């Protein structure tokens, strides 16, 4: 069958038709679920990180006349950072490929939608996402709270760059430091502590599985605490119950 004879809705999948299968009622390309474009926004809004390196936050910032590309994993808060020689799609794509070669390809990459992010709103970056099989979504600058994790990571990275003469030792220290949930980013991403300049017993460097139930319970308490602080800071309160015919 020629592509001209294919239904318009199926045409985007034609070139990969030999990789597509149906498993348990789900349309799959290899081991990845295919989400039709008309449902992608709805599904992506419901995504919660269930494993490391599933959803990443990407940002750009300038420091001392140099642009940096920080990428953080939403699950582990493990940061990667690259210094850019130029603020172009090709440069950003090349560093993303390098980082993905170490940790694997994510399902989703999030970024802001402001003018500094023009290099990731290009056809080249769109083609890169398509060829590597991840979804890129951007949030409006007016609603940057949805990308708050990466913003917090950028603040941390900036602060450590300013305080330390060695960026990589600063990153190593952050990756090895326990978060509010009691686990370090390296433990959550790689299942092991990393050896740093700080003294640590060699027995603590052995790989192990993080207890997911313990982690989820601690994360729920952390998120609830953040919500309480946010509501308190912004004066959020429950509204009184409305009755039929009542003026609002």
Tab-separated table of C-alpha atoms in Angstrom:
chain	number	residue	atom	x	y	z
A	1	UNK	CA	0.000	0.000	0.000
A	2	UNK	CA	1.297	3.470	-0.921
A	3	UNK	CA	1.302	6.263	1.700
A	4	UNK	CA	-1.158	8.193	-0.493
A	5	UNK	CA	-3.723	5.465	0.185
A	6	UNK	CA	-3.288	5.641	3.983
A	7	UNK	CA	-5.918	7.388	6.103
A	8	UNK	CA	-4.859	10.907	7.174
A	9	UNK	CA	-4.957	9.937	10.882
A	10	UNK	CA	-2.600	7.004	10.272
A	11	UNK	CA	-0.174	8.784	7.941
A	12	UNK	CA	2.195	10.047	10.724
A	13	UNK	CA	2.764	6.425	11.804
A	14	UNK	CA	3.215	4.930	8.337
A	15	UNK	CA	6.999	5.179	8.176
A	16	UNK	CA	7.263	3.204	11.452
A	17	UNK	CA	4.430	0.783	10.736
A	18	UNK	CA	6.663	-2.315	11.004
A	19	UNK	CA	7.645	-1.322	14.568
A	20	UNK	CA	4.037	-0.860	15.742
A	21	UNK	CA	2.075	-3.525	17.612
A	22	UNK	CA	-0.897	-3.870	19.963
A	23	UNK	CA	-0.253	-5.115	23.510
A	24	UNK	CA	-3.014	-5.370	26.132
A	25	UNK	CA	-5.135	-2.931	24.121
A	26	UNK	CA	-2.288	-0.374	23.901
A	27	UNK	CA	-0.692	0.777	20.657
A	28	UNK	CA	3.060	0.341	21.019
A	29	UNK	CA	6.139	1.338	19.026
A	30	UNK	CA	8.676	-1.106	20.361
A	31	UNK	CA	8.266	-0.784	24.136
A	32	UNK	CA	6.858	2.768	24.043
A	33	UNK	CA	3.162	3.651	24.137
A	34	UNK	CA	1.861	5.686	21.182
A	35	UNK	CA	-0.375	8.568	22.277
A	36	UNK	CA	-2.417	10.223	19.485
A	37	UNK	CA	-1.731	13.942	19.126
A	38	UNK	CA	-5.312	14.835	20.061
A	39	UNK	CA	-4.845	13.169	23.479
A	40	UNK	CA	-1.222	14.048	24.235
A	41	UNK	CA	-1.914	17.199	26.273
A	42	UNK	CA	-4.492	15.385	28.430
A	43	UNK	CA	-2.225	12.399	29.053
A	44	UNK	CA	0.900	14.460	29.714
A	45	UNK	CA	-0.922	16.508	32.343
A	46	UNK	CA	-1.641	13.251	34.197
A	47	UNK	CA	1.932	11.973	34.118
A	48	UNK	CA	3.500	11.292	37.501
A	49	UNK	CA	7.059	10.091	37.688
A	50	UNK	CA	7.088	6.379	38.496
A	51	UNK	CA	10.762	5.716	37.824
A	52	UNK	CA	14.089	7.508	37.422
A	53	UNK	CA	14.853	9.439	34.240
A	54	UNK	CA	11.251	9.251	33.014
A	55	UNK	CA	10.486	13.001	33.019
A	56	UNK	CA	13.218	15.625	32.716
A	57	UNK	CA	13.244	19.386	33.109
A	58	UNK	CA	15.426	21.402	30.742
A	59	UNK	CA	16.467	24.988	31.277
A	60	UNK	CA	18.932	27.600	30.047
A	61	UNK	CA	20.722	30.277	32.039
A	62	UNK	CA	23.559	32.718	31.520
A	63	UNK	CA	26.393	33.239	33.989
A	64	UNK	CA	29.514	35.353	33.397
A	65	UNK	CA	28.887	35.636	29.641
A	66	UNK	CA	28.447	31.877	29.237
A	67	UNK	CA	25.226	29.960	28.589
A	68	UNK	CA	24.558	26.739	30.495
A	69	UNK	CA	22.160	23.879	29.858
A	70	UNK	CA	20.934	22.280	33.125
A	71	UNK	CA	18.822	19.115	32.922
A	72	UNK	CA	17.227	17.576	36.019
A	73	UNK	CA	15.370	14.329	36.571
A	74	UNK	CA	11.996	14.942	38.240
A	75	UNK	CA	12.104	11.602	40.086
A	76	UNK	CA	15.585	11.798	41.609
A	77	UNK	CA	16.376	15.523	41.222
A	78	UNK	CA	19.684	14.370	39.748
A	79	UNK	CA	21.196	17.289	37.790
A	80	UNK	CA	23.318	17.319	34.667
A	81	UNK	CA	24.803	20.535	33.321
A	82	UNK	CA	26.652	21.497	30.162
A	83	UNK	CA	28.371	24.724	29.172
A	84	UNK	CA	27.247	25.816	25.705
A	85	UNK	CA	29.643	27.203	23.114
A	86	UNK	CA	26.665	28.771	21.334
A	87	UNK	CA	22.940	29.160	21.960
A	88	UNK	CA	21.796	27.080	19.000
A	89	UNK	CA	19.593	24.035	18.456
A	90	UNK	CA	22.548	22.001	17.199
A	91	UNK	CA	24.609	22.725	20.325
A	92	UNK	CA	21.730	21.927	22.707
A	93	UNK	CA	20.812	18.755	20.810
A	94	UNK	CA	24.425	17.561	20.874
A	95	UNK	CA	24.663	17.951	24.670
A	96	UNK	CA	21.259	16.293	25.150
A	97	UNK	CA	22.497	13.324	23.120
A	98	UNK	CA	25.618	13.125	25.287
A	99	UNK	CA	23.563	13.165	28.502
A	100	UNK	CA	21.043	10.641	27.147
A	101	UNK	CA	23.902	8.317	26.190
A	102	UNK	CA	24.798	8.116	29.902
A	103	UNK	CA	21.355	7.762	31.454
A	104	UNK	CA	19.047	6.719	28.621
A	105	UNK	CA	16.247	8.424	26.709
A	106	UNK	CA	13.445	9.942	28.831
A	107	UNK	CA	9.746	9.729	28.024
A	108	UNK	CA	9.142	13.464	28.461
A	109	UNK	CA	11.322	16.598	28.423
A	110	UNK	CA	9.775	19.760	29.851
A	111	UNK	CA	10.972	23.321	29.302
A	112	UNK	CA	9.705	26.880	29.612
A	113	UNK	CA	8.336	28.730	26.622
A	114	UNK	CA	10.101	32.105	26.927
A	115	UNK	CA	12.313	33.729	24.298
A	116	UNK	CA	15.597	32.173	25.583
A	117	UNK	CA	14.094	28.793	24.670
A	118	UNK	CA	13.759	29.563	20.954
A	119	UNK	CA	16.513	26.972	20.172
A	120	UNK	CA	14.284	24.187	21.575
A	121	UNK	CA	11.230	25.389	19.653
A	122	UNK	CA	12.804	24.730	16.275
A	123	UNK	CA	12.096	22.092	13.649
A	124	UNK	CA	15.537	20.612	14.405
A	125	UNK	CA	14.706	20.013	18.083
A	126	UNK	CA	11.266	18.671	17.125
A	127	UNK	CA	12.918	16.221	14.710
A	128	UNK	CA	15.428	15.256	17.410
A	129	UNK	CA	12.602	14.464	19.845
A	130	UNK	CA	10.815	12.431	17.199
A	131	UNK	CA	13.898	10.446	16.172
A	132	UNK	CA	14.832	9.670	19.799
A	133	UNK	CA	11.237	8.874	20.753
A	134	UNK	CA	10.561	11.359	23.574
A	135	UNK	CA	7.875	14.035	23.920
A	136	UNK	CA	8.854	17.671	24.407
A	137	UNK	CA	6.322	19.921	26.136
A	138	UNK	CA	6.734	23.539	27.160
A	139	UNK	CA	4.958	25.589	29.794
A	140	UNK	CA	3.974	29.232	29.526
A	141	UNK	CA	6.166	31.670	31.513
A	142	UNK	CA	2.922	32.768	33.208
A	143	UNK	CA	2.495	29.242	34.585
A	144	UNK	CA	6.110	28.340	35.314
A	145	UNK	CA	5.063	26.626	38.551
A	146	UNK	CA	4.567	23.498	36.444
A	147	UNK	CA	8.306	23.558	35.767
A	148	UNK	CA	9.210	24.587	39.316
A	149	UNK	CA	11.536	21.665	39.941
A	150	UNK	CA	13.971	22.661	37.226
A	151	UNK	CA	13.814	26.299	38.354
A	152	UNK	CA	14.789	25.199	41.869
A	153	UNK	CA	17.606	23.092	40.410
A	154	UNK	CA	18.899	26.073	38.433
A	155	UNK	CA	18.970	28.201	41.590
A	156	UNK	CA	20.928	25.473	43.365
A	157	UNK	CA	23.391	25.095	40.495
A	158	UNK	CA	23.906	28.856	40.203
A	159	UNK	CA	24.528	29.164	43.946
A	160	UNK	CA	27.067	26.336	43.877
A	161	UNK	CA	28.844	27.763	40.828
A	162	UNK	CA	29.245	31.093	42.598
A	163	UNK	CA	30.519	29.508	45.820
A	164	UNK	CA	32.823	26.883	44.313
A	165	UNK	CA	35.867	27.187	42.089
A	166	UNK	CA	35.217	23.666	40.812
A	167	UNK	CA	31.756	23.266	39.245
A	168	UNK	CA	32.073	19.502	39.033
A	169	UNK	CA	32.983	19.020	42.679
A	170	UNK	CA	29.982	21.197	43.554
A	171	UNK	CA	27.701	19.045	41.385
A	172	UNK	CA	29.170	15.888	42.903
A	173	UNK	CA	28.465	17.168	46.410
A	174	UNK	CA	24.851	17.973	45.501
A	175	UNK	CA	24.332	14.567	43.879
A	176	UNK	CA	25.678	12.880	47.022
A	177	UNK	CA	23.691	14.945	49.555
A	178	UNK	CA	20.431	13.440	50.918
A	179	UNK	CA	17.255	15.288	49.915
A	180	UNK	CA	14.281	15.952	52.204
A	181	UNK	CA	13.147	12.367	51.602
A	182	UNK	CA	16.399	11.019	53.060
A	183	UNK	CA	17.856	9.744	49.773
A	184	UNK	CA	20.492	11.443	47.634
A	185	UNK	CA	19.907	12.105	43.909
A	186	UNK	CA	22.536	9.483	43.020
A	187	UNK	CA	20.799	6.854	45.175
A	188	UNK	CA	17.444	7.539	43.542
A	189	UNK	CA	18.825	7.547	39.998
A	190	UNK	CA	21.521	4.868	40.159
A	191	UNK	CA	20.704	2.857	43.269
A	192	UNK	CA	24.019	3.656	44.930
A	193	UNK	CA	25.863	6.385	46.766
A	194	UNK	CA	28.741	8.008	44.935
A	195	UNK	CA	32.230	8.425	46.320
A	196	UNK	CA	33.078	12.097	46.811
A	197	UNK	CA	35.628	14.176	48.670
A	198	UNK	CA	33.630	13.660	51.864
A	199	UNK	CA	34.575	10.617	53.981
A	200	UNK	CA	32.241	7.635	53.584
A	201	UNK	CA	32.459	3.994	54.641
A	202	UNK	CA	33.209	1.743	51.670
A	203	UNK	CA	30.339	-0.528	52.698
A	204	UNK	CA	27.951	2.373	52.008
A	205	UNK	CA	29.042	2.497	48.364
A	206	UNK	CA	27.550	-0.895	47.529
A	207	UNK	CA	24.548	-0.773	45.139
A	208	UNK	CA	21.101	-1.422	46.597
A	209	UNK	CA	17.410	-0.966	45.792
A	210	UNK	CA	15.683	2.066	47.280
A	211	UNK	CA	12.533	1.078	49.193
A	212	UNK	CA	9.896	2.606	46.942
A	213	UNK	CA	7.118	2.524	49.561
A	214	UNK	CA	9.288	4.440	52.033
A	215	UNK	CA	10.255	6.916	49.307
A	216	UNK	CA	6.639	7.481	48.204
A	217	UNK	CA	5.482	8.056	51.789
A	218	UNK	CA	8.222	10.638	52.375
A	219	UNK	CA	7.501	12.328	49.039
A	220	UNK	CA	3.797	12.597	49.863
A	221	UNK	CA	4.659	14.331	53.152
A	222	UNK	CA	7.097	16.647	51.356
A	223	UNK	CA	4.568	17.585	48.643
A	224	UNK	CA	1.816	18.140	51.201
A	225	UNK	CA	4.151	20.402	53.180
A	226	UNK	CA	4.989	22.369	50.029
A	227	UNK	CA	1.283	22.725	49.222
A	228	UNK	CA	0.548	23.985	52.747
A	229	UNK	CA	3.356	26.549	52.525
A	230	UNK	CA	2.228	27.636	49.042
A	231	UNK	CA	-1.399	28.044	50.128
A	232	UNK	CA	-0.322	29.986	53.224
A	233	UNK	CA	1.979	32.275	51.235
A	234	UNK	CA	-0.654	33.012	48.563
A	235	UNK	CA	-3.611	33.293	50.942
A	236	UNK	CA	-5.411	30.265	49.514
A	237	UNK	CA	-8.464	29.217	51.532
A	238	UNK	CA	-11.482	26.975	51.147
A	239	UNK	CA	-14.571	28.819	49.924
A	240	UNK	CA	-17.888	28.645	51.750
A	241	UNK	CA	-20.470	26.295	50.272
A	242	UNK	CA	-22.715	27.956	47.688
A	243	UNK	CA	-26.497	27.532	47.613
A	244	UNK	CA	-28.846	27.612	44.600
A	245	UNK	CA	-29.756	31.191	43.634
A	246	UNK	CA	-26.973	32.706	45.744
A	247	UNK	CA	-25.140	35.692	44.217
A	248	UNK	CA	-21.437	35.102	43.580
